[in-house]
Amino acid sequence: MIPLLSAFLAVLTLAWGVNAVSLDASQTTLPWLIREQGLYLSGLLSIGLMSLAMVLATRPVILERPLGGMDRIFRVHKWAGILAAVFAALHWLIEMSDDLIKAVYGRAGRPPKMEFGSVYEALRDAGEALGEFAIYVVLAMIVLSLWKRFPYKFWRLLHRAMPALYLVLAFHAAVLAPPDYWSQPVGVLLAVLLAAGVVAAVITLSGRIGHDRRVHGVVTAVSSPAADITEVVCRLGGEWRGHRAGQFAFVSFVGLDHLEGAHPFTIASADHGDRLLSFQIKALGDHTRRVAHQVQVGQAVTVEGPYGRFVLERRNRKARQIWVAGGIGVTPFLAWLDELRANTEPASCAATPVDLHYGTRSAAQDPFVGRLQALCAALPAVRLHIHDSATGARLTADTLASTQSDGGHTEVWFCGPPSLGDQLKAGLKQLWRRRVRFHREAFEMR
């Protein structure tokens, strides 16, 4: 994520710099020149990042492979939006700095005001006024997005206004960009970004995101293996294109709080060609708590997907395998084990030794412990390790390292709480240096 965003910002800055070095600034003093170019650069970076965020919001499947999966796309989308708001705030502060510069350095050396036709001048005035209002709203929405206690369903409604705000800001950028930009590389780049962002905004506003990957189906079974876990099995229509073990999908149960919209859930079963999908849904919020009480057999469901590259086939068969699940993060591994068990080819049936570690708060009350034991019993190459916090058995990097004695290359696949993943990754990097590759699920909806 960091290299991608850094490269994106570098390209934008380079394009701005090519234009800036060719300017004739002989009649402009340094404070005013810094303000003017700072205003242009911060605005370019902000609208560029917003355009990137808009494009990524459409869930472009074509980018899953180069970016590492839809979960990574969500993460880049989130941070592109946050950085766009930061540069928008900087843009606004620079705009407000003219009074300070006048007070300290005076009006001398201020860039002359460009004259435009009456129509264009009216468009610029409208763009400036609308842009300032939109920036205030965007900053407020970013704050609410980072405030995790703000209810998801209300955040989602506010978030749906972002495409409209983007269109306002795109208009602001187009009419207020320096006229000489449009004959320079920076103008070409800006035009491409604005065009892509506008198309993405229209797709979003029209409800077309993921439209070609939506399949209707029906709920065939609902059960509660634990008080806070609901297992839902769905049968989808014939247009379902199948999935790979470990992928996720956006699920919408008809009649279940339309304000929430579709939620992403990992598909907890392998693809057996029967279009049956199993979801293990943990009660983590209002919507997921209602699933246990309101979803019934025969209820209509819409599934969009599949997405993600946290899939069994991507594992390196030549590397030692450590799979780590924390809590509901066990779901992709349930699908992995299900696929391995269903595979009748001996050479494919987990020939590479695997250590599967599962961390739970209470093994005695955890419904996944027995299921993991049953699945692993049919897979001799998979060694199951249960880490029960109730008995003091903590899941740590040292614990994972203790199951591997030789010095070969190791591949770790992790799905669970982000803080636990950070601790394990840092600990294993310190213990094994460059001999470990750490894969993890990274998607968050906000």
CSV table of C-alpha atoms in Angstrom, one decimal:
chain,number,residue,atom,x,y,z
A,1,MET,CA,0.0,0.0,0.0
A,2,ILE,CA,2.7,2.5,1.0
A,3,PRO,CA,4.8,1.9,-2.2
A,4,LEU,CA,1.8,2.3,-4.4
A,5,LEU,CA,0.5,5.5,-2.8
A,6,SER,CA,4.1,6.9,-2.7
A,7,ALA,CA,4.6,6.2,-6.4
A,8,PHE,CA,1.2,7.8,-7.2
A,9,LEU,CA,2.1,10.9,-5.3
A,10,ALA,CA,5.5,11.0,-6.8
A,11,VAL,CA,4.1,11.0,-10.4
A,12,LEU,CA,1.6,13.8,-9.5
A,13,THR,CA,4.4,15.8,-7.9
A,14,LEU,CA,6.7,15.3,-10.9
A,15,ALA,CA,4.0,16.4,-13.3
A,16,TRP,CA,3.5,19.5,-11.2
A,17,GLY,CA,7.2,20.1,-11.0
A,18,VAL,CA,7.7,20.0,-14.8
A,19,ASN,CA,5.2,22.8,-15.1
A,20,ALA,CA,6.5,24.8,-12.1
A,21,VAL,CA,10.2,24.9,-13.3
A,22,SER,CA,9.1,26.4,-16.7
A,23,LEU,CA,7.3,29.4,-15.1
A,24,ASP,CA,8.4,32.9,-15.4
A,25,ALA,CA,8.4,34.1,-11.8
A,26,SER,CA,10.4,37.3,-12.3
A,27,GLN,CA,7.6,39.5,-11.2
A,28,THR,CA,6.5,37.4,-8.2
A,29,THR,CA,8.1,37.5,-4.8
A,30,LEU,CA,9.0,34.2,-3.1
A,31,PRO,CA,6.2,34.2,-0.4
A,32,TRP,CA,3.6,34.7,-3.0
A,33,LEU,CA,5.2,32.2,-5.4
A,34,ILE,CA,5.3,29.6,-2.6
A,35,ARG,CA,1.6,30.2,-1.8
A,36,GLU,CA,0.5,30.0,-5.4
A,37,GLN,CA,2.4,26.8,-6.2
A,38,GLY,CA,1.6,25.3,-2.9
A,39,LEU,CA,-2.1,25.9,-3.6
A,40,TYR,CA,-1.8,24.2,-7.0
A,41,LEU,CA,0.3,21.2,-5.7
A,42,SER,CA,-2.0,20.5,-2.7
A,43,GLY,CA,-5.1,20.7,-4.9
A,44,LEU,CA,-3.6,18.4,-7.5
A,45,LEU,CA,-2.6,15.8,-4.9
A,46,SER,CA,-6.0,16.0,-3.2
A,47,ILE,CA,-8.1,15.6,-6.3
A,48,GLY,CA,-5.7,13.0,-7.7
A,49,LEU,CA,-6.1,10.9,-4.6
A,50,MET,CA,-9.8,11.4,-4.6
A,51,SER,CA,-10.0,10.2,-8.2
A,52,LEU,CA,-7.9,7.1,-7.2
A,53,ALA,CA,-10.2,6.4,-4.3
A,54,MET,CA,-13.3,6.7,-6.5
A,55,VAL,CA,-12.0,4.3,-9.1
A,56,LEU,CA,-11.0,1.8,-6.4
A,57,ALA,CA,-14.5,2.1,-4.8
A,58,THR,CA,-16.0,0.4,-7.9
A,59,ARG,CA,-14.2,-2.9,-6.9
A,60,PRO,CA,-12.2,-3.3,-10.1
A,61,VAL,CA,-11.6,-7.0,-10.3
A,62,ILE,CA,-8.9,-6.4,-12.9
A,63,LEU,CA,-6.7,-4.9,-10.2
A,64,GLU,CA,-7.0,-7.8,-7.7
A,65,ARG,CA,-3.9,-9.6,-9.1
A,66,PRO,CA,-1.5,-6.6,-9.3
A,67,LEU,CA,-2.7,-5.2,-5.9
A,68,GLY,CA,-2.9,-8.5,-4.1
A,69,GLY,CA,-6.6,-8.9,-3.7
A,70,MET,CA,-9.8,-6.9,-3.0
A,71,ASP,CA,-8.9,-6.5,0.6
A,72,ARG,CA,-5.8,-4.6,-0.4
A,73,ILE,CA,-7.8,-2.5,-2.8
A,74,PHE,CA,-10.1,-1.6,0.1
A,75,ARG,CA,-7.1,-0.5,2.2
A,76,VAL,CA,-5.6,1.6,-0.6
A,77,HIS,CA,-9.1,3.2,-1.2
A,78,LYS,CA,-9.3,4.0,2.5
A,79,TRP,CA,-5.9,5.6,2.8
A,80,ALA,CA,-6.2,7.4,-0.5
A,81,GLY,CA,-9.3,9.0,0.9
A,82,ILE,CA,-7.7,10.0,4.1
A,83,LEU,CA,-4.6,11.4,2.4
A,84,ALA,CA,-6.9,13.3,0.0
A,85,ALA,CA,-8.7,14.9,2.9
A,86,VAL,CA,-5.3,15.8,4.5
A,87,PHE,CA,-4.2,17.6,1.3
A,88,ALA,CA,-7.6,19.2,1.0
A,89,ALA,CA,-7.2,20.7,4.4
A,90,LEU,CA,-3.7,21.9,3.5
A,91,HIS,CA,-5.1,23.3,0.3
A,92,TRP,CA,-7.7,25.3,2.3
A,93,LEU,CA,-5.1,26.5,4.8
A,94,ILE,CA,-2.8,27.7,2.0
A,95,GLU,CA,-5.8,29.5,0.4
A,96,MET,CA,-6.5,31.3,3.8
A,97,SER,CA,-2.9,32.4,4.1
A,98,ASP,CA,-3.2,35.4,1.8
A,99,ASP,CA,-4.1,37.8,4.7
A,100,LEU,CA,-1.0,36.6,6.7
A,101,ILE,CA,1.3,37.1,3.7
A,102,LYS,CA,-0.2,40.6,3.0
A,103,ALA,CA,0.3,41.5,6.7
A,104,VAL,CA,3.9,40.4,6.8
A,105,TYR,CA,5.3,41.0,3.2
A,106,GLY,CA,2.7,43.3,1.7
A,107,ARG,CA,0.9,43.1,-1.6
A,108,ALA,CA,4.1,43.7,-3.7
A,109,GLY,CA,5.1,40.8,-5.8
A,110,ARG,CA,1.6,39.1,-5.7
A,111,PRO,CA,0.8,37.2,-9.0
A,112,PRO,CA,-1.4,39.4,-11.2
A,113,LYS,CA,-5.0,38.2,-11.3
A,114,MET,CA,-5.8,36.5,-14.6
A,115,GLU,CA,-8.7,37.9,-16.6
A,116,PHE,CA,-11.3,35.6,-18.1
A,117,GLY,CA,-14.5,35.9,-20.1
A,118,SER,CA,-17.7,36.5,-18.1
A,119,VAL,CA,-19.0,32.9,-18.5
A,120,TYR,CA,-15.7,31.3,-17.5
A,121,GLU,CA,-15.3,33.8,-14.6
A,122,ALA,CA,-18.8,32.8,-13.4
A,123,LEU,CA,-17.8,29.1,-13.6
A,124,ARG,CA,-14.7,29.8,-11.6
A,125,ASP,CA,-16.6,31.7,-8.9
A,126,ALA,CA,-19.1,28.8,-8.7
A,127,GLY,CA,-16.4,26.2,-8.6
A,128,GLU,CA,-14.6,28.1,-5.7
A,129,ALA,CA,-17.7,28.4,-3.6
A,130,LEU,CA,-18.9,24.8,-4.2
A,131,GLY,CA,-15.4,23.5,-3.6
A,132,GLU,CA,-15.0,25.2,-0.3
A,133,PHE,CA,-18.3,23.8,0.9
A,134,ALA,CA,-17.5,20.3,-0.3
A,135,ILE,CA,-14.1,20.3,1.4
A,136,TYR,CA,-15.8,21.0,4.8
A,137,VAL,CA,-18.1,18.1,4.3
A,138,VAL,CA,-15.4,15.7,3.2
A,139,LEU,CA,-13.3,16.6,6.2
A,140,ALA,CA,-16.2,15.9,8.5
A,141,MET,CA,-16.9,12.6,6.8
A,142,ILE,CA,-13.3,11.5,7.2
A,143,VAL,CA,-13.5,12.2,10.9
A,144,LEU,CA,-16.6,10.1,11.2
A,145,SER,CA,-15.0,7.3,9.2
A,146,LEU,CA,-12.1,7.1,11.6
A,147,TRP,CA,-14.4,7.2,14.6
A,148,LYS,CA,-15.2,3.5,15.0
A,149,ARG,CA,-18.0,4.0,17.5
A,150,PHE,CA,-20.1,5.9,14.9
A,151,PRO,CA,-22.8,3.5,13.8
A,152,TYR,CA,-22.0,1.7,10.6
A,153,LYS,CA,-25.4,2.1,9.0
A,154,PHE,CA,-25.3,5.9,9.4
A,155,TRP,CA,-21.7,6.0,8.2
A,156,ARG,CA,-22.7,4.1,5.2
A,157,LEU,CA,-25.4,6.5,4.3
A,158,LEU,CA,-23.0,9.4,4.6
A,159,HIS,CA,-20.4,7.5,2.6
A,160,ARG,CA,-22.8,7.2,-0.2
A,161,ALA,CA,-22.7,11.0,-0.6
A,162,MET,CA,-19.0,10.9,-1.5
A,163,PRO,CA,-19.5,10.4,-5.2
A,164,ALA,CA,-21.7,13.5,-5.4
A,165,LEU,CA,-19.1,15.5,-3.4
A,166,TYR,CA,-16.4,14.2,-5.7
A,167,LEU,CA,-18.3,15.5,-8.8
A,168,VAL,CA,-18.4,18.9,-7.1
A,169,LEU,CA,-14.7,18.8,-6.3
A,170,ALA,CA,-13.9,17.6,-9.8
A,171,PHE,CA,-15.7,20.6,-11.2
A,172,HIS,CA,-13.8,22.8,-8.7
A,173,ALA,CA,-10.5,21.4,-9.9
A,174,ALA,CA,-11.3,21.6,-13.6
A,175,VAL,CA,-12.4,25.3,-13.7
A,176,LEU,CA,-9.8,26.5,-11.2
A,177,ALA,CA,-6.7,24.7,-12.6
A,178,PRO,CA,-4.3,27.2,-14.3
A,179,PRO,CA,-5.1,27.5,-18.0
A,180,ASP,CA,-1.6,26.6,-19.0
A,181,TYR,CA,-1.9,23.2,-17.3
A,182,TRP,CA,-4.0,21.9,-20.2
A,183,SER,CA,-1.1,22.2,-22.6
A,184,GLN,CA,1.3,20.5,-20.2
A,185,PRO,CA,1.8,16.8,-19.0
A,186,VAL,CA,0.2,17.8,-15.7
A,187,GLY,CA,-3.0,18.8,-17.5
A,188,VAL,CA,-3.1,15.5,-19.4
A,189,LEU,CA,-2.7,13.6,-16.2
A,190,LEU,CA,-5.3,15.7,-14.4
A,191,ALA,CA,-7.8,15.2,-17.3
A,192,VAL,CA,-7.3,11.4,-17.2
A,193,LEU,CA,-7.8,11.3,-13.4
A,194,LEU,CA,-10.9,13.5,-13.5
A,195,ALA,CA,-12.4,11.5,-16.4
A,196,ALA,CA,-11.8,8.2,-14.6
A,197,GLY,CA,-13.1,9.6,-11.3
A,198,VAL,CA,-16.2,11.0,-12.9
A,199,VAL,CA,-17.0,7.7,-14.6
A,200,ALA,CA,-16.5,5.9,-11.3
A,201,ALA,CA,-18.7,8.4,-9.5
A,202,VAL,CA,-21.5,7.9,-12.0
A,203,ILE,CA,-21.2,4.1,-11.7
A,204,THR,CA,-21.4,4.4,-7.9
A,205,LEU,CA,-24.4,6.8,-7.9
A,206,SER,CA,-26.3,4.5,-10.4
A,207,GLY,CA,-25.8,1.5,-8.1
A,208,ARG,CA,-23.8,-0.4,-10.7
A,209,ILE,CA,-20.9,-1.4,-8.5
A,210,GLY,CA,-20.5,-5.2,-8.7
A,211,HIS,CA,-23.7,-5.4,-10.8
A,212,ASP,CA,-22.3,-8.1,-13.1
A,213,ARG,CA,-21.1,-10.2,-10.2
A,214,ARG,CA,-24.4,-10.3,-8.3
A,215,VAL,CA,-26.2,-13.6,-8.1
A,216,HIS,CA,-29.6,-14.2,-6.5
A,217,GLY,CA,-30.2,-17.3,-4.4
A,218,VAL,CA,-32.1,-18.6,-1.4
A,219,VAL,CA,-31.2,-19.5,2.2
A,220,THR,CA,-31.3,-23.3,2.6
A,221,ALA,CA,-30.2,-23.7,6.3
A,222,VAL,CA,-29.7,-21.5,9.3
A,223,SER,CA,-28.1,-22.7,12.6
A,224,SER,CA,-26.4,-21.2,15.7
A,225,PRO,CA,-23.4,-23.4,16.6
A,226,ALA,CA,-22.7,-20.8,19.4
A,227,ALA,CA,-24.5,-17.9,21.0
A,228,ASP,CA,-22.7,-15.3,18.9
A,229,ILE,CA,-22.2,-17.4,15.7
A,230,THR,CA,-24.8,-17.9,13.0
A,231,GLU,CA,-24.2,-20.4,10.2
A,232,VAL,CA,-26.1,-19.6,7.0
A,233,VAL,CA,-26.1,-21.9,3.9
A,234,CYS,CA,-27.3,-20.5,0.6
A,235,ARG,CA,-27.9,-22.0,-2.8
A,236,LEU,CA,-27.3,-19.6,-5.6
A,237,GLY,CA,-28.6,-19.5,-9.1
A,238,GLY,CA,-27.0,-21.1,-12.2
A,239,GLU,CA,-25.1,-17.9,-13.1
A,240,TRP,CA,-22.8,-18.3,-10.1
A,241,ARG,CA,-19.3,-18.7,-11.5
A,242,GLY,CA,-17.9,-20.6,-8.5
A,243,HIS,CA,-15.2,-19.5,-6.0
A,244,ARG,CA,-11.8,-20.5,-4.7
A,245,ALA,CA,-11.4,-21.6,-1.1
A,246,GLY,CA,-10.6,-18.5,1.0
A,247,GLN,CA,-12.5,-15.9,-1.0
A,248,PHE,CA,-15.2,-13.6,0.3
A,249,ALA,CA,-18.4,-12.2,-1.0
A,250,PHE,CA,-20.8,-9.3,-0.3
A,251,VAL,CA,-24.1,-10.8,1.1
A,252,SER,CA,-27.4,-9.0,1.3
A,253,PHE,CA,-30.4,-10.8,2.9
A,254,VAL,CA,-33.7,-9.5,1.4
A,255,GLY,CA,-35.7,-7.7,4.1
A,256,LEU,CA,-32.9,-7.4,6.6
A,257,ASP,CA,-32.3,-3.7,7.3
A,258,HIS,CA,-31.9,-2.1,3.9
A,259,LEU,CA,-29.9,0.7,5.4
A,260,GLU,CA,-27.0,-1.6,6.0
A,261,GLY,CA,-26.6,-2.9,2.5
A,262,ALA,CA,-24.4,-5.8,1.6
A,263,HIS,CA,-21.8,-7.0,4.1
A,264,PRO,CA,-18.6,-8.9,3.3
A,265,PHE,CA,-18.3,-12.4,4.7
A,266,THR,CA,-15.7,-15.0,4.0
A,267,ILE,CA,-17.1,-18.1,2.2
A,268,ALA,CA,-16.5,-20.8,4.8
A,269,SER,CA,-16.9,-23.8,2.4
A,270,ALA,CA,-15.1,-25.0,-0.6
A,271,ASP,CA,-16.6,-25.0,-4.1
A,272,HIS,CA,-18.1,-28.5,-4.7
A,273,GLY,CA,-19.9,-27.5,-7.9
A,274,ASP,CA,-23.3,-27.5,-6.3
A,275,ARG,CA,-23.6,-23.7,-5.9
A,276,LEU,CA,-23.9,-24.1,-2.1
A,277,LEU,CA,-22.1,-21.4,0.0
A,278,SER,CA,-21.7,-21.5,3.8
A,279,PHE,CA,-21.1,-18.4,5.9
A,280,GLN,CA,-20.1,-18.3,9.5
A,281,ILE,CA,-21.4,-14.9,10.8
A,282,LYS,CA,-20.2,-13.6,14.1
A,283,ALA,CA,-22.4,-11.0,16.0
A,284,LEU,CA,-20.1,-8.0,15.9
A,285,GLY,CA,-22.7,-5.3,15.4
A,286,ASP,CA,-26.4,-4.5,15.0
A,287,HIS,CA,-26.7,-6.0,11.6
A,288,THR,CA,-24.8,-9.3,12.3
A,289,ARG,CA,-26.7,-9.7,15.6
A,290,ARG,CA,-30.0,-9.5,13.7
A,291,VAL,CA,-29.0,-12.3,11.3
A,292,ALA,CA,-29.6,-15.0,13.9
A,293,HIS,CA,-33.1,-13.8,14.6
A,294,GLN,CA,-34.3,-12.5,11.2
A,295,VAL,CA,-32.7,-14.8,8.5
A,296,GLN,CA,-34.9,-17.8,7.8
A,297,VAL,CA,-34.8,-20.8,5.5
A,298,GLY,CA,-36.4,-19.9,2.1
A,299,GLN,CA,-35.4,-16.2,2.5
A,300,ALA,CA,-34.0,-14.6,-0.7
A,301,VAL,CA,-30.4,-13.6,-0.7
A,302,THR,CA,-28.1,-11.7,-3.1
A,303,VAL,CA,-24.4,-12.6,-3.2
A,304,GLU,CA,-21.8,-10.4,-5.0
A,305,GLY,CA,-18.5,-11.9,-5.7
A,306,PRO,CA,-16.3,-13.8,-5.3
A,307,TYR,CA,-13.4,-11.5,-4.4
A,308,GLY,CA,-10.0,-11.9,-2.7
A,309,ARG,CA,-6.7,-13.7,-3.2
A,310,PHE,CA,-6.3,-15.2,0.3
A,311,VAL,CA,-6.7,-18.5,-1.5
A,312,LEU,CA,-5.3,-22.0,-1.0
A,313,GLU,CA,-3.8,-22.3,-4.5
A,314,ARG,CA,-1.4,-19.3,-3.9
A,315,ARG,CA,0.5,-21.2,-1.2
A,316,ASN,CA,4.2,-22.0,-1.9
A,317,ARG,CA,4.3,-25.8,-1.9
A,318,LYS,CA,8.1,-25.7,-1.4
A,319,ALA,CA,7.9,-23.6,1.8
A,320,ARG,CA,7.0,-24.6,5.3
A,321,GLN,CA,3.4,-23.8,5.9
A,322,ILE,CA,2.0,-22.1,9.1
A,323,TRP,CA,-1.6,-21.2,9.1
A,324,VAL,CA,-2.8,-19.0,11.9
A,325,ALA,CA,-6.5,-18.2,12.7
A,326,GLY,CA,-7.8,-16.0,15.5
A,327,GLY,CA,-11.5,-16.1,16.4
A,328,ILE,CA,-13.8,-15.7,13.4
A,329,GLY,CA,-10.7,-15.5,11.2
A,330,VAL,CA,-10.9,-19.3,11.1
A,331,THR,CA,-13.4,-19.1,8.2
A,332,PRO,CA,-11.0,-19.1,5.2
A,333,PHE,CA,-9.1,-22.0,6.7
A,334,LEU,CA,-12.4,-23.9,7.1
A,335,ALA,CA,-12.8,-23.5,3.4
A,336,TRP,CA,-9.1,-24.5,2.8
A,337,LEU,CA,-9.4,-27.7,4.8
A,338,ASP,CA,-12.8,-28.5,3.2
A,339,GLU,CA,-11.1,-28.2,-0.3
A,340,LEU,CA,-8.1,-30.3,0.8
A,341,ARG,CA,-10.4,-33.0,2.2
A,342,ALA,CA,-12.5,-33.1,-1.0
A,343,ASN,CA,-9.5,-33.4,-3.3
A,344,THR,CA,-9.1,-37.0,-4.2
A,345,GLU,CA,-5.6,-36.6,-5.8
A,346,PRO,CA,-3.1,-37.8,-3.2
A,347,ALA,CA,-0.4,-35.4,-4.6
A,348,SER,CA,-2.6,-32.4,-4.0
A,349,CYS,CA,-4.0,-33.4,-0.6
A,350,ALA,CA,-1.8,-31.2,1.6
A,351,ALA,CA,1.4,-33.0,0.7
A,352,THR,CA,3.3,-30.1,2.2
A,353,PRO,CA,3.3,-30.3,6.0
A,354,VAL,CA,1.1,-27.7,7.6
A,355,ASP,CA,0.9,-26.4,11.2
A,356,LEU,CA,-2.5,-24.9,11.7
A,357,HIS,CA,-2.7,-22.7,14.8
A,358,TYR,CA,-6.1,-21.6,16.1
A,359,GLY,CA,-6.4,-19.0,19.0
A,360,THR,CA,-9.7,-19.0,21.0
A,361,ARG,CA,-10.9,-17.4,24.2
A,362,SER,CA,-12.4,-20.7,25.4
A,363,ALA,CA,-11.9,-24.0,23.6
A,364,ALA,CA,-14.7,-25.6,25.7
A,365,GLN,CA,-17.3,-23.3,24.3
A,366,ASP,CA,-15.9,-22.7,20.8
A,367,PRO,CA,-17.8,-24.6,18.1
A,368,PHE,CA,-14.9,-24.3,15.6
A,369,VAL,CA,-12.6,-26.4,17.7
A,370,GLY,CA,-14.5,-29.7,17.1
A,371,ARG,CA,-15.0,-28.8,13.4
A,372,LEU,CA,-11.3,-28.2,13.0
A,373,GLN,CA,-10.4,-31.4,14.7
A,374,ALA,CA,-12.7,-33.4,12.5
A,375,LEU,CA,-11.4,-31.8,9.3
A,376,CYS,CA,-7.7,-32.2,10.3
A,377,ALA,CA,-8.3,-35.8,11.3
A,378,ALA,CA,-8.8,-36.6,7.6
A,379,LEU,CA,-5.6,-34.7,6.6
A,380,PRO,CA,-2.5,-36.4,8.1
A,381,ALA,CA,-0.2,-33.6,6.8
A,382,VAL,CA,-2.0,-30.9,8.8
A,383,ARG,CA,-1.1,-30.6,12.5
A,384,LEU,CA,-3.7,-28.7,14.5
A,385,HIS,CA,-2.6,-26.6,17.5
A,386,ILE,CA,-5.3,-25.1,19.7
A,387,HIS,CA,-4.3,-22.1,21.8
A,388,ASP,CA,-6.9,-21.7,24.6
A,389,SER,CA,-6.7,-18.3,26.4
A,390,ALA,CA,-8.9,-19.7,29.2
A,391,THR,CA,-6.1,-22.0,30.1
A,392,GLY,CA,-3.3,-19.5,29.6
A,393,ALA,CA,-2.1,-20.8,26.2
A,394,ARG,CA,-1.4,-17.7,24.3
A,395,LEU,CA,-0.7,-17.5,20.6
A,396,THR,CA,2.7,-15.8,20.2
A,397,ALA,CA,5.5,-15.7,17.6
A,398,ASP,CA,7.7,-17.9,19.9
A,399,THR,CA,4.9,-20.5,20.0
A,400,LEU,CA,4.7,-20.5,16.2
A,401,ALA,CA,8.5,-20.8,15.9
A,402,SER,CA,8.6,-23.7,18.3
A,403,THR,CA,6.7,-25.9,15.8
A,404,GLN,CA,9.4,-25.5,13.2
A,405,SER,CA,12.8,-26.8,13.9
A,406,ASP,CA,14.8,-26.6,10.6
A,407,GLY,CA,16.0,-23.3,9.0
A,408,GLY,CA,14.1,-23.5,5.7
A,409,HIS,CA,11.9,-20.8,4.2
A,410,THR,CA,8.5,-20.4,6.0
A,411,GLU,CA,5.2,-19.1,4.7
A,412,VAL,CA,2.7,-17.8,7.2
A,413,TRP,CA,-1.0,-17.2,6.4
A,414,PHE,CA,-2.9,-15.2,9.0
A,415,CYS,CA,-6.5,-14.2,9.4
A,416,GLY,CA,-7.6,-12.7,12.7
A,417,PRO,CA,-7.5,-9.5,14.8
A,418,PRO,CA,-5.2,-6.9,13.2
A,419,SER,CA,-3.3,-6.3,16.5
A,420,LEU,CA,-2.5,-10.0,16.8
A,421,GLY,CA,-1.4,-10.1,13.2
A,422,ASP,CA,1.0,-7.2,13.8
A,423,GLN,CA,2.5,-8.8,16.8
A,424,LEU,CA,3.0,-12.2,15.1
A,425,LYS,CA,4.5,-10.6,12.0
A,426,ALA,CA,7.0,-8.4,13.9
A,427,GLY,CA,8.0,-11.3,16.2
A,428,LEU,CA,8.5,-13.8,13.4
A,429,LYS,CA,10.5,-11.3,11.3
A,430,GLN,CA,12.8,-10.8,14.3
A,431,LEU,CA,13.2,-14.5,14.9
A,432,TRP,CA,13.6,-15.7,11.3
A,433,ARG,CA,14.7,-12.5,9.5
A,434,ARG,CA,14.2,-12.9,5.8
A,435,ARG,CA,13.2,-16.5,5.9
A,436,VAL,CA,9.5,-15.8,6.5
A,437,ARG,CA,6.8,-14.5,4.2
A,438,PHE,CA,3.7,-13.2,6.0
A,439,HIS,CA,0.3,-13.2,4.2
A,440,ARG,CA,-2.8,-11.8,5.8
A,441,GLU,CA,-6.3,-10.7,5.2
A,442,ALA,CA,-6.5,-6.9,5.3
A,443,PHE,CA,-9.9,-5.7,4.4
A,444,GLU,CA,-11.9,-3.4,6.6
A,445,MET,CA,-15.1,-1.6,5.5
A,446,ARG,CA,-14.2,1.6,7.2
